[in-house]
CSV table of C-alpha atoms in Angstrom, one decimal:
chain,number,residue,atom,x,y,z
A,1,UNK,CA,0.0,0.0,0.0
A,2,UNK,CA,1.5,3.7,-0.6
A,3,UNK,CA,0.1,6.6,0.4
A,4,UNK,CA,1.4,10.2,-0.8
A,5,UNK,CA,1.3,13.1,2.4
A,6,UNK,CA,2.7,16.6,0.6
A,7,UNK,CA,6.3,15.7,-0.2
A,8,UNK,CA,6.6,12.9,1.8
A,9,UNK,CA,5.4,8.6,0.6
A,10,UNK,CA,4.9,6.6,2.8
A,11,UNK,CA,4.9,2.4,2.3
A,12,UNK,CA,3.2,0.2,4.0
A,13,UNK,CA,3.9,-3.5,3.6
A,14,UNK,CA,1.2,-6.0,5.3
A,15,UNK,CA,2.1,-9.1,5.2
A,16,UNK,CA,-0.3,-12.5,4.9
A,17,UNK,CA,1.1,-13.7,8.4
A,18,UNK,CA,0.3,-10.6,9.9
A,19,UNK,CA,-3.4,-9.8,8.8
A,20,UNK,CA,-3.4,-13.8,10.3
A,21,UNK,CA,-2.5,-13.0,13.6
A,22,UNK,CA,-4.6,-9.7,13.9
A,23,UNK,CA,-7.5,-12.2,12.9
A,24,UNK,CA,-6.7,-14.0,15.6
A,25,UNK,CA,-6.1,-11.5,18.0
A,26,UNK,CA,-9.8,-9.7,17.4
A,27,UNK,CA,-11.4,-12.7,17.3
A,28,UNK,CA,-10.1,-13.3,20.8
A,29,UNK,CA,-11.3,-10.3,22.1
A,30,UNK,CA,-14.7,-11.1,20.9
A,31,UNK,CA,-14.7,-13.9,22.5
A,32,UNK,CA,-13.9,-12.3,25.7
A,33,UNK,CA,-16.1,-9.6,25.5
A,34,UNK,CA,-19.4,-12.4,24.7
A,35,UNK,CA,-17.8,-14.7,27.5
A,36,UNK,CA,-17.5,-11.6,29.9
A,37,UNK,CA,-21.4,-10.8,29.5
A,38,UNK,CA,-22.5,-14.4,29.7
A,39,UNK,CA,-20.5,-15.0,32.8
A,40,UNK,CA,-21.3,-11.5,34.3
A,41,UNK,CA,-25.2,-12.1,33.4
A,42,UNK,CA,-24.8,-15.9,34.8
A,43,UNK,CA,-23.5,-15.6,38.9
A,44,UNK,CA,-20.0,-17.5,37.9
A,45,UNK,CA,-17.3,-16.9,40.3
A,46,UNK,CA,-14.3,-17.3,41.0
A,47,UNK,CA,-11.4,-19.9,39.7
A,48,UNK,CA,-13.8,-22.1,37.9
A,49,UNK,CA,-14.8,-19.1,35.6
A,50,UNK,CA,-11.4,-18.3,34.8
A,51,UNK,CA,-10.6,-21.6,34.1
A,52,UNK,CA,-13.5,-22.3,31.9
A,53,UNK,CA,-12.7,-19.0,29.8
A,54,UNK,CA,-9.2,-19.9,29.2
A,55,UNK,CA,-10.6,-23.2,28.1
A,56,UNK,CA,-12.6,-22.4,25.8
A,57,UNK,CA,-10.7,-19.2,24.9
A,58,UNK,CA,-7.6,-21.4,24.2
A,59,UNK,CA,-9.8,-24.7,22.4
A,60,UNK,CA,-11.8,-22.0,19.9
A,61,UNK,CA,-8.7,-20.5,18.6
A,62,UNK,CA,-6.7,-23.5,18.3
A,63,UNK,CA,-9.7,-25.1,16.3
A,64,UNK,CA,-10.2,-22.4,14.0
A,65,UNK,CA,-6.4,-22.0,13.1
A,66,UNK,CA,-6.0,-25.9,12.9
A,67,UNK,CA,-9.0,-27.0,11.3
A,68,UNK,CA,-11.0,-24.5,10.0
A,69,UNK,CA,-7.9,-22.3,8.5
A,70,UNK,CA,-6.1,-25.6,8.0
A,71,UNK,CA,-3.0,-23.4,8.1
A,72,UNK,CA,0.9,-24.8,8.9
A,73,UNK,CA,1.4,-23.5,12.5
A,74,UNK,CA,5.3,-23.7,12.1
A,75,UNK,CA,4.6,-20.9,9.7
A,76,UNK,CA,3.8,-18.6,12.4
A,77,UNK,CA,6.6,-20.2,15.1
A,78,UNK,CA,4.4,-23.0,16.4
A,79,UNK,CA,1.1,-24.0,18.3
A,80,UNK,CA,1.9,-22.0,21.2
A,81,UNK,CA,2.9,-18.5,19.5
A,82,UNK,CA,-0.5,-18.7,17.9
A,83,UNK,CA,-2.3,-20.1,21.1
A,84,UNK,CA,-1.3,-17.1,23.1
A,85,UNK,CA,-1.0,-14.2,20.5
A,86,UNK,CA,-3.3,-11.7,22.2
A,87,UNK,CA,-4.4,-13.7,25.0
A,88,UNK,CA,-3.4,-11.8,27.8
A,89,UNK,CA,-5.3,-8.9,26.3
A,90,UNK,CA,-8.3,-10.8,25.8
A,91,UNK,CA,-8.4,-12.3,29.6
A,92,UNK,CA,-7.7,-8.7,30.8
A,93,UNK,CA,-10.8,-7.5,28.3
A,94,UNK,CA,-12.9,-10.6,30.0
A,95,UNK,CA,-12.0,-9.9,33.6
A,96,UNK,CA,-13.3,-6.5,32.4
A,97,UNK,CA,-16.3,-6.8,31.1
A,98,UNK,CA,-17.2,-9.5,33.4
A,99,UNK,CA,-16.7,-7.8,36.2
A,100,UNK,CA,-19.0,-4.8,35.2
A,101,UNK,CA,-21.8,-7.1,34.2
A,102,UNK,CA,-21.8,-9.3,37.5
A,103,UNK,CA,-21.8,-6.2,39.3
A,104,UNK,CA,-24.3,-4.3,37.4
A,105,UNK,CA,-26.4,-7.5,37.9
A,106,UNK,CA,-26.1,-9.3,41.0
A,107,UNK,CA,-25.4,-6.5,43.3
A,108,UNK,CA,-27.6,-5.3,46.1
């Protein structure tokens, strides 16, 4: 992509791998946003809703990049790099939204 600004060009180079892994990290953040309202909406507490969200968090991602994308994970350094690209940020954005929700909800 090049874009012209007065006297100056600018180039941008995106590469396939990368628009892959900014897939992957939005669609983890969706996830953690819809998982953040249906725990926050349903009382879950504690360790068990964490441990469900990583879970199913981890098991979506690796299902879409494996089977659905069918896509050679040593491309992208492994199983794990693409496991935990963005994850931090999504549990972060779930703890979030969960939090508000539960509250919002369940608090007298």
């Amino acid at each position: 992509m090049l874009e012209r600004k007065g006297d100056q060009t600018l180039l941008f180079f995106f590469s396939p791998q990368d628009e892959f892994l900014d897939v992957i990290y939005w669609f983890r953040q969706i996830i953690a946003v819809i998982l953040g309202v249906i725990w926050g909406i349903v009382p879950l507490k504690g360790f068990l809703g964490i441990a469900i969200f990583c879970l199913i968090n981890a098991g979506v991602l690796y299902l879409y990049f494996s089977s659905f994308q069918q896509i050679d994970e040593e491309e992208y350094g492994g199983t794990w790099e693409l496991t935990k690209e963005g994850f931090m940020t999504s549990f972060a954005l779930f703890l979030v939204v969960w939090i508000i929700f539960y509250t919002a909800i369940h608090y007298d």
